[in-house]
Amino acid sequence: MKILHTSDWHLGHTLHEHERAEEQADFLRQLTEIINQEKPDAMVVCGDIFDRTQPSVWARELYTQTLLQLHDSHPEMKIVVTAGNHDGKSALQLEGKVWERLNINVVGQIERDEDGNINLDQHIVEVSNADGEIIGFVAAVPHIYEQNFPQVGDVAGENRQRTFFQTVLNRVAERNPQHLPVVLTAHLAMTGSDLTGHDFKNSIGGIDTVAQDNLGQGYDYLALGHIHQPQTLSSSSPVARYCGTPIALHFDEHGNHGVSIVTLESGKTPVIETRDIKNIRPLLTIPEKAVPFDEVIALLRELPDDEKSYVRLHILQDGPMPPNYITTIMLALEGKKAQFCTILPEYPKADNYEIGEIAHDFDPDNMPSALELAKMYYRSKFNTEMSDELITLLKEAIRNVEKKRENQ
C-alpha cells in the first residue's frame, strides 16, 4: 500500500497581514502533480486543513476545488481527511456526509448513535487497489483535546485517550484478519519530537506532548500532523512521522517542506520518501547575522526586482530606530516584488555596562533624576551612551511633563 502523507495546509493563513492565496494555490497544484506521478493508493491529510475555525471564502474554495479535481483525476484513490486543532470540526464532520459519495472520508469529530454509542467504524477506512481488492486500512483519528476523549467502559479519565485509540485499533484488527498494513493518524505533539520553529504563541490550545504508548498498538505507520518541522521520530516504534507543513508558515520554520510518500508491506518497515514543495514566495530573514539598520537597507536595495519573497529584517539595534524607519524600508523595496513583514531585533552584548544596572536599590532620599534613569536604561539596552540630540529631546519632554503637573 502506498500513501501520500500530508498535513497542516493552513489554508487561509496570513503572514503579517499578507494573504497567501497564490502560494497555497501553487502548493495544491504541485500536490496534484506529485499524485499524478506517484499514483498513491490513498492520500492522508492529518489535520489543520484550514488556519482558522471559520475559514475565508477563498480558503474554502481552494479546499473544495482541490478535492474535486483529485477525485476526478484519480477516482480510485482513497482520500482521508481528519480535523486538526485549527479546523472547525463540526463543519468538517457535516460536510463529510457529502464527500463520502466521492470516495472521500472526512472525520471531523467523534460520532455517537441515538443510544450514545461511539461510531467506531467512521474512523476505519479501507484502502483498495485498482482491482478493488482491500490492501490496507487507515485508522483515522482527528484532533481531540485530552480531556474530551470519550469514556469507553469504566476507564478512568486519565486513561481515556489511550483506551480510545486502542479501541479503534482493536476494531481494525477485527476487520483485518489478513494482517494487512494499518496506518494510524493523529494530530498532536509527540514526546521527543523536534518543535523547532513552531509558533507556540499562536498555537490554538497550546502544546502538550503525548507519549507514543498512549496511542495503542496494532498499526504499522503513525501519520502525524500538528508539528510543522518534518521529521521521523528516531526512537519511535512503530514508525511515527510528521510530514510537516507543505510551505513554511513562520520565518523560523527552516529546512525543506513537502509531503511524504510511504510504502507499506505486511511485516516490513515502512519505506518513507519525501517530495519537496517549492514555495513561490519564500520567507527570507535579511541578513542571517544581524547588522545595523543602514546596512540592512542597503541589502534590501540589492534584492532583485522580480524576486517574490516575504522579508524579515534582522537588525542590530545599537540605538533606537529612526523615526521614519518604516518609510525608509518601503522606499528601499519600491518597485520590488519582495514584501516587508517584520523586524527581528538583536541587541549588542554589554561589555562595559551591566544589563541589570537600573534594577539597583536606590536611597529614597538620593534618587537619580528621570534623565539619569533614562540614560542608565539606554546604556543597559544598547551598550552605548545616549546621543546629545536624544538627551535634548528627552529634557524637553521632561520639562513639558513637569509644566503639566504644575498646572494641574
PDB file of N, CA and C in Angstrom, residues 295-332:
ATOM      1  N   GLU A 295      22.791  49.239   7.090  1.00  0.00           N
ATOM      2  CA  GLU A 295      23.318  48.135   6.284  1.00  0.00           C
ATOM      3  C   GLU A 295      22.201  47.218   5.802  1.00  0.00           C
ATOM      4  N   VAL A 296      21.184  47.036   6.617  1.00  0.00           N
ATOM      5  CA  VAL A 296      20.037  46.230   6.199  1.00  0.00           C
ATOM      6  C   VAL A 296      19.336  46.891   5.019  1.00  0.00           C
ATOM      7  N   ILE A 297      19.176  48.205   5.083  1.00  0.00           N
ATOM      8  CA  ILE A 297      18.523  48.932   3.990  1.00  0.00           C
ATOM      9  C   ILE A 297      19.323  48.768   2.696  1.00  0.00           C
ATOM     10  N   ALA A 298      20.638  48.808   2.809  1.00  0.00           N
ATOM     11  CA  ALA A 298      21.482  48.620   1.623  1.00  0.00           C
ATOM     12  C   ALA A 298      21.264  47.231   1.029  1.00  0.00           C
ATOM     13  N   LEU A 299      21.110  46.221   1.877  1.00  0.00           N
ATOM     14  CA  LEU A 299      20.868  44.861   1.388  1.00  0.00           C
ATOM     15  C   LEU A 299      19.496  44.750   0.729  1.00  0.00           C
ATOM     16  N   LEU A 300      18.506  45.462   1.260  1.00  0.00           N
ATOM     17  CA  LEU A 300      17.176  45.441   0.639  1.00  0.00           C
ATOM     18  C   LEU A 300      17.225  46.011  -0.779  1.00  0.00           C
ATOM     19  N   ARG A 301      17.973  47.075  -0.948  1.00  0.00           N
ATOM     20  CA  ARG A 301      18.063  47.700  -2.268  1.00  0.00           C
ATOM     21  C   ARG A 301      18.708  46.761  -3.297  1.00  0.00           C
ATOM     22  N   GLU A 302      19.500  45.802  -2.814  1.00  0.00           N
ATOM     23  CA  GLU A 302      20.179  44.871  -3.721  1.00  0.00           C
ATOM     24  C   GLU A 302      19.298  43.698  -4.133  1.00  0.00           C
ATOM     25  N   LEU A 303      18.127  43.536  -3.505  1.00  0.00           N
ATOM     26  CA  LEU A 303      17.247  42.437  -3.870  1.00  0.00           C
ATOM     27  C   LEU A 303      16.799  42.578  -5.326  1.00  0.00           C
ATOM     28  N   PRO A 304      16.765  41.483  -6.089  1.00  0.00           N
ATOM     29  CA  PRO A 304      16.260  41.560  -7.470  1.00  0.00           C
ATOM     30  C   PRO A 304      14.817  42.044  -7.494  1.00  0.00           C
ATOM     31  N   ASP A 305      14.499  42.896  -8.453  1.00  0.00           N
ATOM     32  CA  ASP A 305      13.162  43.489  -8.525  1.00  0.00           C
ATOM     33  C   ASP A 305      12.068  42.439  -8.696  1.00  0.00           C
ATOM     34  N   ASP A 306      12.353  41.376  -9.451  1.00  0.00           N
ATOM     35  CA  ASP A 306      11.308  40.411  -9.792  1.00  0.00           C
ATOM     36  C   ASP A 306      11.286  39.181  -8.876  1.00  0.00           C
ATOM     37  N   GLU A 307      12.038  39.199  -7.787  1.00  0.00           N
ATOM     38  CA  GLU A 307      12.094  38.058  -6.869  1.00  0.00           C
ATOM     39  C   GLU A 307      11.014  38.196  -5.808  1.00  0.00           C
ATOM     40  N   LYS A 308      10.026  37.282  -5.869  1.00  0.00           N
ATOM     41  CA  LYS A 308       8.946  37.303  -4.886  1.00  0.00           C
ATOM     42  C   LYS A 308       9.445  36.724  -3.562  1.00  0.00           C
ATOM     43  N   SER A 309       9.162  37.413  -2.493  1.00  0.00           N
ATOM     44  CA  SER A 309       9.546  36.894  -1.175  1.00  0.00           C
ATOM     45  C   SER A 309       8.852  37.710  -0.093  1.00  0.00           C
ATOM     46  N   TYR A 310       8.828  37.134   1.106  1.00  0.00           N
ATOM     47  CA  TYR A 310       8.484  37.880   2.312  1.00  0.00           C
ATOM     48  C   TYR A 310       9.789  38.097   3.063  1.00  0.00           C
ATOM     49  N   VAL A 311       9.987  39.285   3.613  1.00  0.00           N
ATOM     50  CA  VAL A 311      11.261  39.563   4.263  1.00  0.00           C
ATOM     51  C   VAL A 311      11.051  39.974   5.723  1.00  0.00           C
ATOM     52  N   ARG A 312      11.916  39.439   6.550  1.00  0.00           N
ATOM     53  CA  ARG A 312      12.047  39.835   7.952  1.00  0.00           C
ATOM     54  C   ARG A 312      13.440  40.427   8.091  1.00  0.00           C
ATOM     55  N   LEU A 313      13.536  41.596   8.674  1.00  0.00           N
ATOM     56  CA  LEU A 313      14.806  42.307   8.767  1.00  0.00           C
ATOM     57  C   LEU A 313      15.478  42.023  10.108  1.00  0.00           C
ATOM     58  N   HIS A 314      16.697  41.500  10.021  1.00  0.00           N
ATOM     59  CA  HIS A 314      17.470  41.146  11.218  1.00  0.00           C
ATOM     60  C   HIS A 314      18.395  42.314  11.541  1.00  0.00           C
ATOM     61  N   ILE A 315      17.970  43.128  12.480  1.00  0.00           N
ATOM     62  CA  ILE A 315      18.629  44.408  12.726  1.00  0.00           C
ATOM     63  C   ILE A 315      19.355  44.407  14.071  1.00  0.00           C
ATOM     64  N   LEU A 316      20.609  44.800  14.029  1.00  0.00           N
ATOM     65  CA  LEU A 316      21.388  45.011  15.241  1.00  0.00           C
ATOM     66  C   LEU A 316      21.034  46.387  15.792  1.00  0.00           C
ATOM     67  N   GLN A 317      20.300  46.412  16.890  1.00  0.00           N
ATOM     68  CA  GLN A 317      19.820  47.684  17.426  1.00  0.00           C
ATOM     69  C   GLN A 317      20.807  48.216  18.448  1.00  0.00           C
ATOM     70  N   ASP A 318      21.802  48.938  17.946  1.00  0.00           N
ATOM     71  CA  ASP A 318      22.768  49.587  18.825  1.00  0.00           C
ATOM     72  C   ASP A 318      22.321  51.001  19.171  1.00  0.00           C
ATOM     73  N   GLY A 319      21.096  51.306  18.848  1.00  0.00           N
ATOM     74  CA  GLY A 319      20.478  52.588  19.137  1.00  0.00           C
ATOM     75  C   GLY A 319      19.021  52.508  18.730  1.00  0.00           C
ATOM     76  N   PRO A 320      18.214  53.514  19.035  1.00  0.00           N
ATOM     77  CA  PRO A 320      16.795  53.476  18.653  1.00  0.00           C
ATOM     78  C   PRO A 320      16.646  53.527  17.144  1.00  0.00           C
ATOM     79  N   MET A 321      15.539  52.966  16.648  1.00  0.00           N
ATOM     80  CA  MET A 321      15.256  53.009  15.217  1.00  0.00           C
ATOM     81  C   MET A 321      14.968  54.447  14.794  1.00  0.00           C
ATOM     82  N   PRO A 322      15.314  54.803  13.550  1.00  0.00           N
ATOM     83  CA  PRO A 322      14.984  56.141  13.055  1.00  0.00           C
ATOM     84  C   PRO A 322      13.476  56.363  13.094  1.00  0.00           C
ATOM     85  N   PRO A 323      13.024  57.587  13.332  1.00  0.00           N
ATOM     86  CA  PRO A 323      11.574  57.851  13.404  1.00  0.00           C
ATOM     87  C   PRO A 323      10.835  57.434  12.133  1.00  0.00           C
ATOM     88  N   ASN A 324      11.505  57.540  10.991  1.00  0.00           N
ATOM     89  CA  ASN A 324      10.861  57.242   9.712  1.00  0.00           C
ATOM     90  C   ASN A 324      11.302  55.889   9.152  1.00  0.00           C
ATOM     91  N   TYR A 325      11.588  54.925  10.046  1.00  0.00           N
ATOM     92  CA  TYR A 325      12.206  53.682   9.568  1.00  0.00           C
ATOM     93  C   TYR A 325      11.289  52.894   8.639  1.00  0.00           C
ATOM     94  N   ILE A 326       9.972  52.913   8.884  1.00  0.00           N
ATOM     95  CA  ILE A 326       9.048  52.185   8.008  1.00  0.00           C
ATOM     96  C   ILE A 326       9.065  52.782   6.602  1.00  0.00           C
ATOM     97  N   THR A 327       9.036  54.099   6.527  1.00  0.00           N
ATOM     98  CA  THR A 327       9.095  54.760   5.219  1.00  0.00           C
ATOM     99  C   THR A 327      10.389  54.415   4.503  1.00  0.00           C
ATOM    100  N   THR A 328      11.494  54.391   5.239  1.00  0.00           N
ATOM    101  CA  THR A 328      12.788  54.043   4.638  1.00  0.00           C
ATOM    102  C   THR A 328      12.773  52.625   4.078  1.00  0.00           C
ATOM    103  N   ILE A 329      12.169  51.706   4.819  1.00  0.00           N
ATOM    104  CA  ILE A 329      12.073  50.317   4.358  1.00  0.00           C
ATOM    105  C   ILE A 329      11.219  50.236   3.094  1.00  0.00           C
ATOM    106  N   MET A 330      10.085  50.932   3.100  1.00  0.00           N
ATOM    107  CA  MET A 330       9.185  50.890   1.944  1.00  0.00           C
ATOM    108  C   MET A 330       9.846  51.477   0.703  1.00  0.00           C
ATOM    109  N   LEU A 331      10.598  52.534   0.883  1.00  0.00           N
ATOM    110  CA  LEU A 331      11.295  53.147  -0.252  1.00  0.00           C
ATOM    111  C   LEU A 331      12.365  52.206  -0.806  1.00  0.00           C
ATOM    112  N   ALA A 332      13.051  51.478   0.088  1.00  0.00           N
ATOM    113  CA  ALA A 332      14.076  50.534  -0.366  1.00  0.00           C
ATOM    114  C   ALA A 332      13.464  49.391  -1.168  1.00  0.00           C
TER     115      ALA A 332
END
